[in-house]
Short mmCIF file of C-alpha atoms in Angstrom, two decimals:
data_model
loop_
_atom_site.label_atom_id
_atom_site.label_comp_id
_atom_site.label_asym_id
_atom_site.label_seq_id
_atom_site.Cartn_x
_atom_site.Cartn_y
_atom_site.Cartn_z
CA UNK H 1 -0.03 0.01 0.03
CA UNK H 2 2.70 2.48 0.83
CA UNK H 3 6.00 3.16 -0.97
CA UNK H 4 9.34 4.02 0.62
CA UNK H 5 9.29 7.35 2.12
CA UNK H 6 11.02 10.34 0.72
CA UNK H 7 12.59 13.25 2.69
CA UNK H 8 10.10 16.07 3.56
CA UNK H 9 7.23 14.09 2.05
CA UNK H 10 4.33 12.43 4.02
CA UNK H 11 5.25 8.98 5.48
CA UNK H 12 1.68 7.83 4.90
CA UNK H 13 -1.28 9.40 3.04
CA UNK H 14 -4.11 7.11 3.84
CA UNK H 15 -4.68 8.57 7.25
CA UNK H 16 -3.74 11.99 8.70
CA UNK H 17 -0.89 11.87 11.28
CA UNK H 18 0.93 14.26 13.58
CA UNK H 19 3.17 14.64 16.52
CA UNK H 20 5.66 11.76 15.53
CA UNK H 21 7.74 10.12 18.27
CA UNK H 22 10.42 8.07 16.51
CA UNK H 23 12.38 5.31 18.10
CA UNK H 24 14.70 2.47 16.97
CA UNK H 25 13.52 -0.90 18.43
CA UNK H 26 14.88 -4.23 17.22
CA UNK H 27 16.84 -2.60 14.41
CA UNK H 28 13.71 -0.96 12.87
CA UNK H 29 12.28 2.57 13.02
CA UNK H 30 9.00 2.89 14.91
CA UNK H 31 6.98 6.03 14.67
CA UNK H 32 4.27 6.83 17.29
CA UNK H 33 2.12 9.62 15.82
CA UNK H 34 -1.23 10.99 16.97
CA UNK H 35 -4.13 10.21 14.52
CA UNK H 36 -5.92 13.35 13.33
CA UNK H 37 -9.63 12.79 12.43
CA UNK H 38 -10.90 13.96 9.08
CA UNK H 39 -13.58 16.51 10.00
CA UNK H 40 -14.54 20.09 9.16
CA UNK H 41 -15.31 21.44 12.75
CA UNK H 42 -14.34 24.94 13.85
CA UNK H 43 -10.78 25.67 15.15
CA UNK H 44 -10.00 27.66 18.32
CA UNK H 45 -6.98 28.37 20.60
CA UNK H 46 -8.23 25.60 23.05
CA UNK H 47 -7.49 23.00 20.48
CA UNK H 48 -10.94 21.62 20.31
CA UNK H 49 -10.41 20.85 16.63
CA UNK H 50 -7.76 18.24 17.68
CA UNK H 51 -10.30 15.37 18.33
CA UNK H 52 -8.00 12.38 18.22
CA UNK H 53 -9.36 9.17 19.48
CA UNK H 54 -6.74 6.46 18.91
CA UNK H 55 -3.22 5.71 17.92
CA UNK H 56 -1.63 3.81 15.03
CA UNK H 57 2.02 2.63 15.07
CA UNK H 58 4.09 3.06 11.86
CA UNK H 59 7.28 1.36 11.17
CA UNK H 60 9.97 0.81 8.54
CA UNK H 61 13.00 -1.39 8.03
CA UNK H 62 15.08 1.57 6.65
CA UNK H 63 14.44 4.59 4.51
CA UNK H 64 14.42 2.41 1.36
CA UNK H 65 11.59 0.22 2.59
CA UNK H 66 7.80 0.83 2.56
CA UNK H 67 6.13 2.26 5.71
CA UNK H 68 3.80 -0.22 7.52
CA UNK H 69 0.74 0.91 9.34
CA UNK H 70 0.28 -1.68 12.15
CA UNK H 71 -3.27 -0.48 12.67
CA UNK H 72 -5.15 0.69 15.81
CA UNK H 73 -2.73 0.13 18.83
CA UNK H 74 -5.04 1.98 21.44
CA UNK H 75 -8.32 3.60 21.42
CA UNK H 76 -9.96 5.97 23.89
CA UNK H 77 -12.72 3.57 24.51
CA UNK H 78 -10.27 1.25 26.18
CA UNK H 79 -8.93 3.88 28.49
CA UNK H 80 -11.32 3.99 31.56
CA UNK H 81 -10.28 7.30 32.90
CA UNK H 82 -10.30 9.33 29.66
CA UNK H 83 -12.98 11.40 28.10
CA UNK H 84 -11.57 12.67 24.84
CA UNK H 85 -8.58 14.16 22.82
CA UNK H 86 -5.77 11.59 22.84
CA UNK H 87 -2.95 13.93 21.79
CA UNK H 88 0.76 13.57 21.10
CA UNK H 89 2.09 10.20 22.51
CA UNK H 90 5.65 8.70 23.15
CA UNK H 91 6.93 5.17 23.60
CA UNK H 92 9.74 3.63 25.53
CA UNK H 93 11.25 0.05 26.09
CA UNK H 94 12.37 -1.23 29.53
CA UNK H 95 11.98 -4.23 31.60
CA UNK H 96 11.19 -6.49 28.52
CA UNK H 97 8.06 -4.38 27.78
CA UNK H 98 7.09 -1.54 25.58
CA UNK H 99 5.28 1.44 27.09
CA UNK H 100 3.02 3.90 25.33
CA UNK H 101 2.69 7.33 27.18
CA UNK H 102 -0.30 9.49 26.11
CA UNK H 103 -2.21 12.52 27.17
CA UNK H 104 -6.00 12.79 27.29
CA UNK H 105 -8.65 14.73 29.14
CA UNK H 106 -10.04 13.12 32.22
CA UNK H 107 -13.78 13.07 33.20
CA UNK H 108 -13.41 16.58 34.58
CA UNK H 109 -11.86 17.94 31.31
CA UNK H 110 -8.34 18.15 32.75
CA UNK H 111 -5.42 16.90 30.74
CA UNK H 112 -3.59 13.94 32.38
CA UNK H 113 -0.98 11.53 31.22
CA UNK H 114 -1.66 7.79 30.90
CA UNK H 115 0.43 4.73 30.20
CA UNK H 116 -0.27 1.57 28.40
CA UNK H 117 1.90 -1.52 27.99
CA UNK H 118 2.51 -4.13 25.32
CA UNK H 119 4.83 -6.97 24.45
CA UNK H 120 5.52 -5.77 20.91
CA UNK H 121 6.58 -2.33 19.77
CA UNK H 122 3.66 -2.08 17.32
CA UNK H 123 1.14 -2.82 20.05
CA UNK H 124 -1.61 -3.53 20.74
CA UNK H 125 -1.22 -1.68 24.14
CA UNK H 126 -3.34 -2.24 27.32
CA UNK H 127 -3.97 1.01 29.24
CA UNK H 128 -3.66 1.24 32.98
CA UNK H 129 -6.92 1.80 34.61
CA UNK H 130 -6.03 5.22 36.03
CA UNK H 131 -3.74 8.14 34.83
CA UNK H 132 -0.33 8.59 36.31
CA UNK H 133 -0.82 10.10 39.75
CA UNK H 134 0.67 13.63 39.83
CA UNK H 135 0.65 14.00 36.00
CA UNK H 136 -0.96 16.85 34.16
CA UNK H 137 -0.82 18.70 30.88
CA UNK H 138 0.30 17.11 27.56
CA UNK H 139 3.00 16.00 25.29
CA UNK H 140 4.87 13.31 27.33
CA UNK H 141 8.41 12.41 26.04
CA UNK H 142 10.34 9.72 27.77
CA UNK H 143 14.18 9.47 27.89
CA UNK H 144 15.70 6.14 29.08
CA UNK H 145 19.14 7.29 29.94
CA UNK H 146 22.33 5.26 29.65
CA UNK H 147 22.35 4.60 33.41
CA UNK H 148 18.81 3.14 33.19
CA UNK H 149 16.99 6.13 34.74
CA UNK H 150 13.94 7.15 32.84
CA UNK H 151 12.70 10.76 32.75
CA UNK H 152 9.35 11.95 31.45
CA UNK H 153 9.21 15.52 30.04
CA UNK H 154 5.85 17.04 29.32
CA UNK H 155 3.76 20.31 29.26
CA UNK H 156 2.05 22.53 26.78
CA UNK H 157 0.51 26.05 27.03
CA UNK H 158 -2.94 27.16 26.03
CA UNK H 159 -5.17 24.10 25.24
CA UNK H 160 -2.41 22.00 26.99
CA UNK H 161 -3.25 23.76 30.16
CA UNK H 162 0.24 24.15 31.57
CA UNK H 163 -0.22 27.68 32.78
CA UNK H 164 -3.27 26.49 34.77
CA UNK H 165 -0.77 24.45 37.07
CA UNK H 166 1.48 27.34 38.04
CA UNK H 167 0.46 26.99 41.79
CA UNK H 168 0.75 23.26 41.85
CA UNK H 169 -3.04 22.96 41.72
CA UNK H 170 -5.33 23.27 38.71
CA UNK H 171 -6.65 26.83 38.37
CA UNK H 172 -9.21 27.17 35.52
CA UNK H 173 -8.63 30.98 35.14
CA UNK H 174 -4.87 31.73 36.03
CA UNK H 175 -3.51 35.28 35.82
CA UNK H 176 -1.85 35.94 32.46
CA UNK H 177 2.06 35.76 32.74
CA UNK H 178 3.73 39.10 32.29
CA UNK H 179 6.00 39.39 29.10
CA UNK H 180 8.97 40.20 31.23
CA UNK H 181 8.44 37.36 33.64
CA UNK H 182 10.43 34.09 33.28
CA UNK H 183 8.66 31.83 30.71
CA UNK H 184 7.03 28.58 31.84
CA UNK H 185 9.31 25.55 31.21
CA UNK H 186 8.27 21.99 30.56
CA UNK H 187 7.94 19.76 33.52
CA UNK H 188 10.12 16.71 34.17
CA UNK H 189 9.76 13.71 36.52
CA UNK H 190 11.69 10.62 37.11
CA UNK H 191 9.74 7.36 36.43
CA UNK H 192 9.83 4.61 38.91
CA UNK H 193 11.30 1.38 37.78
CA UNK H 194 7.99 -0.03 36.83
CA UNK H 195 7.55 2.86 34.26
CA UNK H 196 4.03 3.28 35.34
CA UNK H 197 4.34 5.95 38.10
CA UNK H 198 6.24 9.14 38.93
CA UNK H 199 8.82 9.60 41.43
CA UNK H 200 7.79 12.59 43.45
CA UNK H 201 6.37 15.85 42.26
CA UNK H 202 7.29 16.95 38.73
CA UNK H 203 9.76 19.88 38.63
CA UNK H 204 10.07 22.74 36.10
CA UNK H 205 12.92 22.62 33.54
CA UNK H 206 14.66 25.98 33.45
CA UNK H 207 15.64 27.27 30.01
CA UNK H 208 18.17 30.16 30.08
CA UNK H 209 20.04 32.28 27.57
CA UNK H 210 23.95 32.25 27.05
CA UNK H 211 24.21 34.63 30.10
CA UNK H 212 22.33 32.32 32.40
CA UNK H 213 19.28 34.59 32.51
CA UNK H 214 15.82 32.98 32.15
CA UNK H 215 14.18 33.19 28.77
CA UNK H 216 11.13 35.50 29.18
CA UNK H 217 7.56 34.78 28.49
CA UNK H 218 7.32 37.66 25.95
CA UNK H 219 10.35 36.15 23.93
CA UNK H 220 8.17 34.09 21.55
CA UNK H 221 11.01 33.21 19.30
CA UNK H 222 12.75 31.25 22.09
CA UNK H 223 10.31 30.56 24.90
CA UNK H 224 8.86 27.07 25.45
CA UNK H 225 5.48 26.40 24.20
CA UNK H 226 4.83 22.61 23.81
CA UNK H 227 6.26 19.39 22.40
CA UNK H 228 9.41 18.68 24.47
CA UNK H 229 11.95 16.06 23.24
CA UNK H 230 15.28 15.22 24.87
CA UNK H 231 17.98 13.17 23.20
CA UNK H 232 21.80 12.73 23.88
CA UNK H 233 24.62 13.51 21.45
CA UNK H 234 28.21 13.50 22.43
CA UNK H 235 27.55 13.57 26.13
CA UNK H 236 25.16 16.53 25.93
CA UNK H 237 21.42 16.46 26.59
CA UNK H 238 19.50 18.36 23.92
CA UNK H 239 16.00 19.72 24.76
CA UNK H 240 14.12 20.74 21.69
CA UNK H 241 10.57 22.02 21.61
CA UNK H 242 7.89 24.13 19.76
CA UNK H 243 7.68 27.86 20.17
CA UNK H 244 4.02 27.73 19.35
CA UNK H 245 3.04 31.20 18.27
CA UNK H 246 6.19 31.70 16.19
CA UNK H 247 5.95 28.05 14.79
CA UNK H 248 9.55 27.17 15.08
CA UNK H 249 11.36 24.15 16.47
CA UNK H 250 14.31 25.31 18.61
CA UNK H 251 16.74 23.70 21.04
CA UNK H 252 18.74 24.15 24.32
CA UNK H 253 21.51 22.02 25.73
CA UNK H 254 22.59 20.85 29.21
CA UNK H 255 25.12 18.46 31.05
CA UNK H 256 22.26 17.53 33.32
CA UNK H 257 18.99 15.85 32.06
CA UNK H 258 17.17 17.98 34.59
CA UNK H 259 18.71 21.21 33.37
CA UNK H 260 19.06 24.17 33.41
CA UNK H 261 19.27 24.04 29.50
CA UNK H 262 21.00 26.88 27.61
CA UNK H 263 19.25 28.09 24.54
CA UNK H 264 21.15 27.47 21.25
CA UNK H 265 19.08 28.05 18.22
CA UNK H 266 16.51 26.83 15.63
CA UNK H 267 16.24 23.39 14.29
CA UNK H 268 13.27 23.81 11.92
CA UNK H 269 11.72 26.96 10.42
CA UNK H 270 7.98 27.21 10.21
CA UNK H 271 5.85 24.65 8.41
CA UNK H 272 2.47 24.72 6.62
CA UNK H 273 -0.02 24.81 9.39
CA UNK H 274 -0.09 26.20 12.93
CA UNK H 275 1.41 23.46 15.03
CA UNK H 276 4.88 21.99 14.89
CA UNK H 277 5.83 18.89 16.82
CA UNK H 278 8.79 16.53 16.41
CA UNK H 279 11.20 13.90 17.45
CA UNK H 280 14.91 13.30 16.87
CA UNK H 281 16.41 9.78 16.49
CA UNK H 282 19.63 8.18 15.44
CA UNK H 283 19.56 5.18 12.96
CA UNK H 284 22.66 3.49 11.56
CA UNK H 285 24.99 6.43 12.58
CA UNK H 286 22.83 9.16 11.07
CA UNK H 287 20.41 11.45 12.85
CA UNK H 288 16.93 12.15 11.64
CA UNK H 289 14.16 14.71 12.47
CA UNK H 290 10.62 13.56 12.24
CA UNK H 291 8.09 16.35 12.15
CA UNK H 292 4.69 17.16 10.66
CA UNK H 293 2.96 19.82 8.70
CA UNK H 294 -0.58 20.36 7.07
CA UNK H 295 0.53 20.06 3.41
CA UNK H 296 -1.43 16.85 2.83
CA UNK H 297 -4.75 18.61 3.67
CA UNK H 298 -3.78 21.88 1.85
CA UNK H 299 -3.24 23.73 5.08
CA UNK H 300 -5.96 22.54 7.47
CA UNK H 301 -4.46 22.80 10.92
CA UNK H 302 -5.90 19.60 12.40
CA UNK H 303 -5.33 17.41 9.29
CA UNK H 304 -1.57 16.88 9.30
CA UNK H 305 1.02 14.51 7.94
CA UNK H 306 4.18 13.16 9.39
CA UNK H 307 7.45 13.64 7.58
CA UNK H 308 11.24 13.18 7.98
CA UNK H 309 14.54 14.66 7.04
CA UNK H 310 18.11 14.07 7.93
CA UNK H 311 19.61 16.25 10.77
CA UNK H 312 23.30 17.43 10.92
CA UNK H 313 25.46 18.66 13.65
CA UNK H 314 28.37 21.03 13.24
CA UNK H 315 31.64 20.18 14.93
CA UNK H 316 30.83 22.33 17.93
CA UNK H 317 27.69 20.45 18.52
CA UNK H 318 25.25 22.90 17.13
CA UNK H 319 22.34 21.71 15.00
CA UNK H 320 22.07 23.14 11.50
CA UNK H 321 18.81 24.90 10.78
CA UNK H 322 16.59 22.88 8.49
CA UNK H 323 14.31 24.32 5.74
CA UNK H 324 11.32 21.99 5.48
CA UNK H 325 10.71 23.10 1.88
CA UNK H 326 14.08 23.05 0.38
CA UNK H 327 12.79 22.74 -3.21
CA UNK H 328 9.82 25.24 -2.73
CA UNK H 329 10.74 28.23 -0.75
CA UNK H 330 7.42 29.77 -1.55
CA UNK H 331 5.73 27.48 1.00
CA UNK H 332 7.88 28.48 3.99
#
């Protein structure tokens, strides 16, 4: 059904996909995207147009092989605590099991993060009966570090509700953050060895400039908005994320997985569509960026498609900025 993927082209076209989390398991590339529904409902800043209900897992032997859609791996009807909106997921392997981490609204409309387990990377996955205690907001991304410790990064502004948790409790109508105040950072929590629960209270990840000063809330070209991803390269931890309103993927680096992270630059310039969300993975000694845009639907924000392109580091460890439309600059 599917041909071998091409750089900067949709991995699949038979369904709408977004928010790709890419991993290498058993020598194959597995991509865990969200699954956009094909509907023509109204869009708003709360993200009500993103009505996703299930997850499909995609895989490929290499970039010369067809992409396989393994079908439905988890549906919201099989998640007892969730009411709607299964947004960007991630996956991890540990203890001989595969874990699928995902956000959804609970019965009170509050975003929480759940986890499901499976014996195969393509699923199916069986959800735990309750969300992870102490979890909130969206966009979980899990790093299993070289020492076996596992960290879950998460959080997103606006529809992702992160600003509603500034006091440590959910506040439906929080005060707006002043532009000259430090920006909100993503949250991070250590996972217990069972990968099903959090160790203690999640803490904020600080993102600073080269002088060590916090990135400010009004600095929309650099401040955190959503979609965290952490990977390691040459001993450094790279935290990459979306700037939201300015539609870029940017990154910061640290020697410590908990931060603080020092802002470095832009990974991906704006794509077609409002959202931008990604992952970075190493495969056969090369690095790849997986991302999405709305090109498959002609620019509809909630009908997106997952793509990939090669990612390059300079000798000093900086990531070269990527143009998602190298052959058609009129789209950018």
